[in-house]
CSV table of C-alpha atoms in Angstrom, one decimal:
chain,number,residue,atom,x,y,z
A,359,MET,CA,81.9,140.0,73.9
A,360,ARG,CA,80.4,140.5,77.4
A,361,ARG,CA,80.5,136.7,77.9
A,362,ALA,CA,84.2,136.5,77.0
A,363,THR,CA,84.9,139.3,79.4
A,364,ARG,CA,83.0,137.6,82.2
A,365,VAL,CA,84.9,134.3,81.6
A,366,ALA,CA,88.2,136.2,81.6
A,367,ARG,CA,87.3,137.9,84.9
A,368,VAL,CA,86.3,134.6,86.5
A,369,SER,CA,89.5,132.9,85.2
A,370,VAL,CA,91.6,135.7,86.7
A,371,THR,CA,89.7,135.5,90.0
A,372,VAL,CA,90.2,131.7,90.2
A,373,LEU,CA,93.9,132.1,89.4
A,374,VAL,CA,94.4,134.7,92.1
A,375,VAL,CA,92.5,132.5,94.6
A,376,VAL,CA,94.7,129.5,93.7
A,377,VAL,CA,97.9,131.5,93.9
A,378,VAL,CA,96.9,133.0,97.3
A,379,PHE,CA,95.9,129.6,98.6
A,380,VAL,CA,99.1,127.9,97.5
A,381,SER,CA,101.2,130.8,98.9
A,382,LEU,CA,99.4,130.7,102.3
A,383,SER,CA,99.6,126.9,102.4
A,384,THR,CA,103.3,126.7,101.7
A,385,ALA,CA,104.0,129.5,104.2
A,386,LEU,CA,102.1,127.6,106.8
A,387,ILE,CA,103.9,124.3,106.0
A,388,ALA,CA,107.2,126.1,106.2
A,389,ALA,CA,106.3,127.7,109.5
A,390,LEU,CA,105.4,124.4,111.0
A,391,THR,CA,108.5,122.5,109.7
A,392,PRO,CA,111.8,123.3,111.3
A,393,THR,CA,115.0,123.1,109.2
A,394,PRO,CA,118.6,123.9,109.8
A,395,THR,CA,120.1,127.0,108.1
A,396,PHE,CA,122.3,126.6,105.1
A,397,ASP,CA,125.4,127.6,107.1
A,398,GLU,CA,124.6,125.0,109.7
A,399,VAL,CA,124.5,122.3,107.1
A,400,ARG,CA,127.6,123.5,105.2
A,401,THR,CA,129.7,123.8,108.4
A,402,GLY,CA,128.2,120.7,110.0
A,403,THR,CA,128.9,118.2,107.2
A,404,PRO,CA,132.2,116.5,108.1
A,405,GLY,CA,134.2,115.1,105.3
A,406,SER,CA,135.7,111.7,105.5
A,407,GLU,CA,139.2,113.2,106.0
A,408,SER,CA,141.0,115.2,108.6
A,409,THR,CA,143.9,117.6,108.3
A,410,LEU,CA,147.1,117.9,110.4
A,411,LEU,CA,148.3,121.5,110.7
A,412,SER,CA,151.7,122.9,111.6
A,413,ARG,CA,152.2,125.1,114.6
A,414,ASP,CA,151.5,128.1,112.4
A,415,GLY,CA,148.3,126.6,110.9
A,416,GLU,CA,149.8,125.4,107.6
A,417,PRO,CA,148.3,122.1,106.3
A,418,LEU,CA,150.8,119.3,106.3
A,419,GLN,CA,148.9,116.1,106.0
A,420,ARG,CA,145.4,115.0,105.0
A,421,LEU,CA,144.3,111.6,106.2
A,422,ARG,CA,141.2,109.6,105.6
A,423,VAL,CA,139.5,108.7,108.9
A,424,ASP,CA,136.0,107.6,107.9
A,425,MET,CA,136.3,104.4,105.9
A,426,THR,CA,132.5,104.0,105.3
A,427,ARG,CA,132.4,106.8,102.7
A,428,ARG,CA,134.7,109.1,100.7
A,429,GLN,CA,133.4,112.7,101.1
A,430,LEU,CA,135.8,115.6,100.7
A,431,GLU,CA,135.6,119.2,101.7
A,432,TRP,CA,132.5,121.2,100.9
A,433,THR,CA,132.6,122.8,97.4
A,434,ALA,CA,130.9,126.2,96.7
A,435,LEU,CA,128.6,126.3,93.8
A,436,GLU,CA,130.8,128.8,91.9
A,437,SER,CA,133.6,126.2,92.1
A,438,ILE,CA,131.5,123.6,90.3
A,439,SER,CA,131.4,123.4,86.5
A,440,PRO,CA,128.3,125.1,85.1
A,441,SER,CA,128.0,122.1,82.7
A,442,LEU,CA,127.6,119.8,85.7
A,443,VAL,CA,124.9,122.0,87.3
A,444,GLY,CA,123.1,122.2,84.0
A,445,ALA,CA,123.3,118.4,83.4
A,446,VAL,CA,122.1,117.5,86.9
A,447,VAL,CA,119.2,119.9,86.7
A,448,ALA,CA,118.2,118.7,83.2
A,449,ALA,CA,118.4,115.0,84.3
A,450,GLU,CA,116.7,115.3,87.7
A,451,ASP,CA,114.5,118.4,87.8
A,452,HIS,CA,114.4,120.6,84.7
A,453,ARG,CA,111.9,123.0,86.3
A,454,PHE,CA,114.1,123.3,89.5
A,455,TRP,CA,114.8,127.1,89.1
A,456,TRP,CA,111.0,127.8,88.9
A,457,HIS,CA,109.0,125.6,91.2
A,458,PHE,CA,108.5,126.0,95.0
A,459,GLY,CA,109.9,122.6,96.0
A,460,PHE,CA,107.3,120.4,94.4
A,461,ASP,CA,106.7,120.3,90.7
A,462,PRO,CA,102.9,119.8,90.1
A,463,ALA,CA,103.4,119.0,86.4
A,464,SER,CA,105.9,116.2,87.1
A,465,GLY,CA,103.8,114.9,89.9
A,466,LEU,CA,100.7,114.7,87.7
A,467,SER,CA,102.7,113.0,84.9
A,468,ALA,CA,104.0,110.5,87.4
A,469,PHE,CA,100.5,109.8,88.7
A,470,ILE,CA,99.2,109.2,85.2
A,471,ASP,CA,102.1,106.9,84.4
A,472,GLN,CA,101.5,104.9,87.6
A,473,PHE,CA,97.8,104.5,87.4
A,474,GLY,CA,97.3,104.8,83.6
A,475,ASN,CA,99.8,102.3,82.3
A,476,GLY,CA,101.3,100.8,85.5
A,477,ARG,CA,104.8,102.2,84.8
A,478,GLY,CA,105.7,104.3,87.8
A,479,ARG,CA,108.5,106.9,87.8
A,480,GLY,CA,109.9,109.2,90.3
A,481,ALA,CA,108.6,112.8,90.7
A,482,SER,CA,110.9,114.0,93.4
A,483,THR,CA,112.4,117.4,92.8
A,484,ILE,CA,116.0,118.2,93.6
A,485,THR,CA,114.7,120.0,96.7
A,486,MET,CA,112.7,116.9,97.8
A,487,GLN,CA,115.8,114.7,97.2
A,488,LEU,CA,117.9,117.1,99.3
A,489,ALA,CA,115.2,116.9,102.0
A,490,GLY,CA,115.5,113.1,101.9
A,491,LEU,CA,119.3,113.3,102.2
A,492,MET,CA,119.1,115.7,105.1
A,493,THR,CA,116.5,113.7,107.1
A,494,GLU,CA,117.2,110.1,106.0
A,495,GLY,CA,120.9,110.0,105.1
A,496,ASP,CA,121.7,108.3,101.8
A,497,ARG,CA,118.9,105.8,101.8
A,498,PHE,CA,117.4,105.6,98.4
A,499,GLY,CA,114.6,103.5,97.0
A,500,ARG,CA,110.8,103.4,97.6
A,501,ARG,CA,109.5,105.4,100.5
A,502,SER,CA,106.2,105.1,102.3
A,503,PHE,CA,103.4,107.6,101.9
A,504,ASP,CA,104.1,109.1,105.3
A,505,GLU,CA,107.8,109.5,104.3
A,506,LYS,CA,106.8,111.2,101.1
A,507,VAL,CA,104.6,113.6,102.9
A,508,SER,CA,107.4,114.4,105.4
A,509,GLN,CA,109.8,114.9,102.5
A,510,PHE,CA,107.4,117.2,100.7
A,511,ARG,CA,106.9,119.4,103.8
A,512,TYR,CA,110.6,119.6,104.4
A,513,ALA,CA,111.3,120.6,100.8
A,514,ILE,CA,108.7,123.4,101.0
A,515,ALA,CA,110.3,124.7,104.2
A,516,LEU,CA,113.8,124.6,102.5
A,517,GLU,CA,112.5,126.6,99.6
A,518,HIS,CA,111.1,129.2,101.9
A,519,ARG,CA,114.3,129.6,103.9
A,520,TRP,CA,117.1,128.9,101.4
A,521,SER,CA,117.9,130.3,98.0
A,522,LYS,CA,117.9,128.1,94.9
A,523,GLN,CA,121.6,128.4,94.7
A,524,GLN,CA,122.1,127.2,98.3
A,525,ILE,CA,119.7,124.2,97.6
A,526,ALA,CA,121.7,123.3,94.5
A,527,GLU,CA,125.0,123.6,96.3
A,528,ALA,CA,124.0,121.5,99.2
A,529,TYR,CA,122.5,118.8,97.0
A,530,LEU,CA,125.7,118.5,94.9
A,531,ASN,CA,127.8,118.2,98.0
A,532,LEU,CA,125.6,115.6,99.7
A,533,VAL,CA,124.4,113.3,96.9
A,534,PRO,CA,125.9,109.8,96.8
A,535,LEU,CA,127.3,109.1,93.3
A,536,ARG,CA,129.4,106.0,92.9
A,537,GLY,CA,130.3,103.3,95.5
A,538,GLU,CA,131.8,105.1,98.5
A,539,LEU,CA,132.0,108.5,96.7
A,540,VAL,CA,129.7,111.2,98.1
A,541,GLY,CA,129.4,114.6,96.6
A,542,VAL,CA,130.7,116.1,93.4
A,543,ARG,CA,134.3,116.8,94.6
A,544,ALA,CA,134.9,113.2,95.6
A,545,ALA,CA,133.3,111.9,92.4
A,546,SER,CA,135.2,114.3,90.1
A,547,LEU,CA,138.6,113.5,91.7
A,548,GLY,CA,137.8,109.8,92.2
A,549,LEU,CA,136.5,109.2,88.7
A,550,PHE,CA,138.3,111.8,86.5
A,551,GLY,CA,141.3,112.9,88.5
A,552,HIS,CA,140.4,116.6,88.5
A,553,ALA,CA,138.4,119.2,90.5
A,554,PRO,CA,134.7,119.7,89.8
A,555,ASP,CA,135.3,123.1,88.2
A,556,ALA,CA,137.2,121.4,85.4
A,557,LEU,CA,134.5,118.9,84.4
A,558,ASP,CA,133.6,119.0,80.7
A,559,GLU,CA,130.1,118.3,79.3
A,560,ALA,CA,130.6,114.6,78.8
A,561,GLU,CA,132.0,114.0,82.3
A,562,SER,CA,129.1,116.1,83.7
A,563,ALA,CA,126.6,114.0,81.8
A,564,VAL,CA,128.1,110.9,83.3
A,565,ILE,CA,127.9,112.2,86.9
A,566,ALA,CA,124.4,113.4,86.3
A,567,ALA,CA,123.5,109.9,85.1
A,568,LEU,CA,125.0,108.5,88.3
A,569,VAL,CA,122.7,110.4,90.5
A,570,ARG,CA,119.7,108.2,89.7
A,571,SER,CA,121.8,104.9,89.5
A,572,PRO,CA,125.1,105.1,91.4
A,573,SER,CA,125.7,101.4,90.9
A,574,ALA,CA,124.7,101.1,87.2
A,575,SER,CA,126.8,99.1,84.9
A,576,ARG,CA,129.0,100.9,82.4
A,577,SER,CA,126.7,100.0,79.5
A,578,VAL,CA,123.6,101.3,81.3
A,579,LEU,CA,125.4,104.4,82.4
A,580,ALA,CA,126.5,105.1,78.8
A,581,ARG,CA,122.9,105.0,77.6
A,582,ARG,CA,121.8,107.3,80.5
A,583,ALA,CA,124.6,109.7,79.9
A,584,CYS,CA,123.5,109.9,76.2
A,585,SER,CA,120.0,110.6,77.4
A,586,VAL,CA,121.3,113.5,79.5
A,587,MET,CA,123.1,114.9,76.4
A,588,ASN,CA,119.9,114.9,74.6
A,589,LYS,CA,118.1,116.7,77.4
A,590,ILE,CA,120.7,119.5,77.3
A,591,ASP,CA,120.4,119.7,73.4
A,592,LYS,CA,123.9,118.2,72.8
A,593,PRO,CA,123.1,115.0,70.9
A,594,GLU,CA,126.3,115.3,69.0
A,595,GLU,CA,128.2,114.7,72.2
A,596,CYS,CA,126.5,111.3,72.9
A,597,THR,CA,129.5,109.3,71.6
A,598,ARG,CA,131.9,111.2,73.8
A,599,ALA,CA,129.7,110.7,76.9
A,600,GLU,CA,129.3,107.0,76.1
A,601,LEU,CA,133.1,106.7,75.8
A,602,VAL,CA,133.6,108.4,79.2
A,603,ALA,CA,131.0,106.1,80.8
A,604,ALA,CA,132.5,103.0,79.3
A,605,THR,CA,136.0,103.8,80.6
A,606,LEU,CA,135.1,104.7,84.2
A,607,PRO,CA,137.7,103.2,86.6
A,608,SER,CA,136.6,100.1,88.5
A,609,HIS,CA,137.9,101.7,91.7
A,610,PRO,CA,138.3,105.4,92.6
A,611,LEU,CA,141.5,107.0,91.5
A,612,ALA,CA,144.1,108.0,94.2
A,613,MET,CA,143.2,111.5,95.3
A,614,SER,CA,146.4,113.5,95.5
A,615,GLY,CA,146.8,115.6,98.6
A,616,LEU,CA,149.0,116.6,101.4
A,617,ASP,CA,151.5,114.0,102.5
A,618,GLU,CA,154.2,115.6,104.6
A,619,ALA,CA,153.6,114.0,108.1
A,620,PRO,CA,151.7,110.7,107.6
A,621,HIS,CA,153.0,108.9,110.7
A,622,LEU,CA,152.2,111.7,113.2
A,623,ALA,CA,148.9,112.2,111.5
A,624,ARG,CA,147.9,108.6,112.1
A,625,ARG,CA,148.6,109.2,115.8
A,626,LEU,CA,146.8,112.5,116.2
A,627,LEU,CA,143.9,112.4,113.7
A,628,THR,CA,141.0,110.2,115.0
A,629,ARG,CA,137.8,112.1,114.1
A,630,ALA,CA,136.6,112.8,110.5
A,631,GLY,CA,136.2,116.3,109.3
A,632,THR,CA,138.5,117.9,111.8
A,633,SER,CA,141.8,119.9,111.7
A,634,VAL,CA,144.4,119.4,114.4
A,635,ARG,CA,147.1,121.9,115.1
A,636,SER,CA,150.4,120.2,116.0
A,637,THR,CA,153.7,121.6,117.3
A,638,LEU,CA,155.5,120.8,114.0
A,639,ASP,CA,157.5,123.5,112.3
A,640,ALA,CA,156.6,123.2,108.6
A,641,PRO,CA,159.9,124.2,107.1
A,642,LEU,CA,161.8,122.1,109.6
A,643,GLN,CA,159.6,119.1,108.9
A,644,ARG,CA,160.4,119.4,105.1
A,645,PHE,CA,164.1,119.9,105.8
A,646,ALA,CA,164.2,116.8,108.1
A,647,ALA,CA,162.5,114.6,105.5
A,648,GLU,CA,164.8,115.8,102.7
A,649,THR,CA,167.9,115.4,104.9
A,650,LEU,CA,166.9,111.8,105.7
A,651,ARG,CA,166.3,110.9,102.0
A,652,ASN,CA,169.7,112.5,101.0
A,653,ARG,CA,171.5,110.7,103.8
A,654,LEU,CA,170.0,107.3,102.9
A,655,ALA,CA,170.9,107.8,99.3
A,656,SER,CA,174.6,108.3,100.4
A,657,LEU,CA,174.4,105.1,102.5
A,658,ALA,CA,172.8,102.9,99.8
A,659,ASP,CA,176.0,100.9,99.3
A,660,ARG,CA,176.1,100.1,103.0
A,661,ASN,CA,172.7,98.4,103.1
A,662,VAL,CA,171.1,101.2,105.1
A,663,GLU,CA,167.5,100.9,103.9
A,664,ASP,CA,165.4,103.3,106.0
A,665,GLY,CA,165.5,105.8,108.9
A,666,ALA,CA,163.5,108.2,111.0
A,667,VAL,CA,163.9,111.7,112.4
A,668,ILE,CA,162.5,113.5,115.5
A,669,VAL,CA,163.5,117.0,116.3
A,670,LEU,CA,162.6,118.3,119.8
A,671,ASP,CA,162.7,121.7,121.4
A,672,ASN,CA,164.5,120.8,124.7
A,673,ALA,CA,163.2,123.8,126.5
A,674,SER,CA,159.5,123.2,125.8
A,675,GLY,CA,159.4,119.5,124.8
A,676,ASP,CA,157.6,120.4,121.6
A,677,VAL,CA,158.1,118.0,118.7
A,678,LEU,CA,159.3,120.3,115.8
A,679,ALA,CA,159.8,117.6,113.2
A,680,TYR,CA,158.5,114.0,113.0
A,681,VAL,CA,159.6,111.8,110.1
A,682,GLY,CA,158.6,108.2,110.5
A,683,SER,CA,160.2,106.8,107.4
A,684,SER,CA,161.8,107.8,104.1
A,685,GLY,CA,158.6,107.5,102.2
A,686,ASP,CA,159.0,106.2,98.6
A,687,LEU,CA,162.6,105.1,99.3
A,688,SER,CA,161.4,102.7,102.1
A,689,GLY,CA,160.3,99.1,101.7
A,690,ALA,CA,157.9,99.6,104.6
A,691,ALA,CA,156.9,103.3,104.3
A,692,ALA,CA,153.9,102.9,106.6
A,693,VAL,CA,156.0,101.6,109.5
A,694,ASP,CA,156.7,104.4,112.0
A,695,GLY,CA,160.4,104.2,112.7
A,696,ALA,CA,160.3,107.0,115.1
A,697,ALA,CA,157.9,105.2,117.5
A,698,ALA,CA,159.3,101.7,117.0
A,699,LEU,CA,160.7,100.0,120.1
A,700,ARG,CA,164.5,100.2,120.4
A,701,GLN,CA,167.2,98.5,122.5
A,702,PRO,CA,168.1,100.5,125.6
A,703,GLY,CA,171.5,101.5,124.2
A,704,SER,CA,170.0,103.0,121.1
A,705,THR,CA,167.4,104.8,123.1
A,706,LEU,CA,170.1,106.6,125.1
A,707,LYS,CA,172.3,107.6,122.1
A,708,PRO,CA,170.4,110.9,121.4
A,709,PHE,CA,170.9,112.0,125.0
A,710,LEU,CA,174.6,110.9,125.1
A,711,TYR,CA,175.7,112.2,121.7
A,712,GLY,CA,173.0,114.8,120.9
């Protein structure tokens, strides 16, 4: 009995020493590793699109400016389907909510796999992956030992300064998923045509499967999506997940958005992730566009195919409406008729007859 008590006391003492050592070590690592705040990352991550605003701040046009990636506005964790959060955690880091940035159990298992049977597998936690995304961009693949150590230190620092919810939110907004699609909002709209809060379990499993293999074939993706379903204890949904994976579009779907002043937006929006306030009056812009379409419809039998409208405030010189074409009615909707070169006589008409 005394021997058992002594062993128990020694065990508790060793456990306390280990906990204290780990706590002090991680605190020291965090103190020596600078990281940005969550708000700095959230506000400092530009999307690939920019927005044209009216004079009153109303969004009129969203235009893609960065053609190297498709990343939409930052999405808060509460606006992401819980099924997606659960699927990604199950697939990538099932002890995410409990570890301190590094999962010792997964690390040991990966070590045994690597040196025991020669089949290596990743042991990076979601926090470590986020550290890689924040310090090395979207470069995936094998990293050197020094890079792994740096990633580990950065992950420990993030865990000390950010909440788990903030880490999960940042990861889901920054992770590359399929081709040019970065983040869950772009993936959800580009692959399934709806926002991330509307993702069902099968769609969530497919996105979770994409995290590890963004360029996987549909057949490979289907198997991995089924594996995710098994990890979240929904094996009966495998068939549905496999069907979703097998029918993914070859190219991202058109992402519906604002389209009320495309021609002026192309002239003013040059930097990704920005909003530019114009002098346009939103109601007048819509009225001008609708008036142009109605007028062209009435002139259809006279071979009038397109037109443009500019409305100016003579006193200030502000452009109050700028419609470069009739849009869907035009055979060359992208051509800016308002800025096209005209003969001198046509140029003078607004001043002579306006």
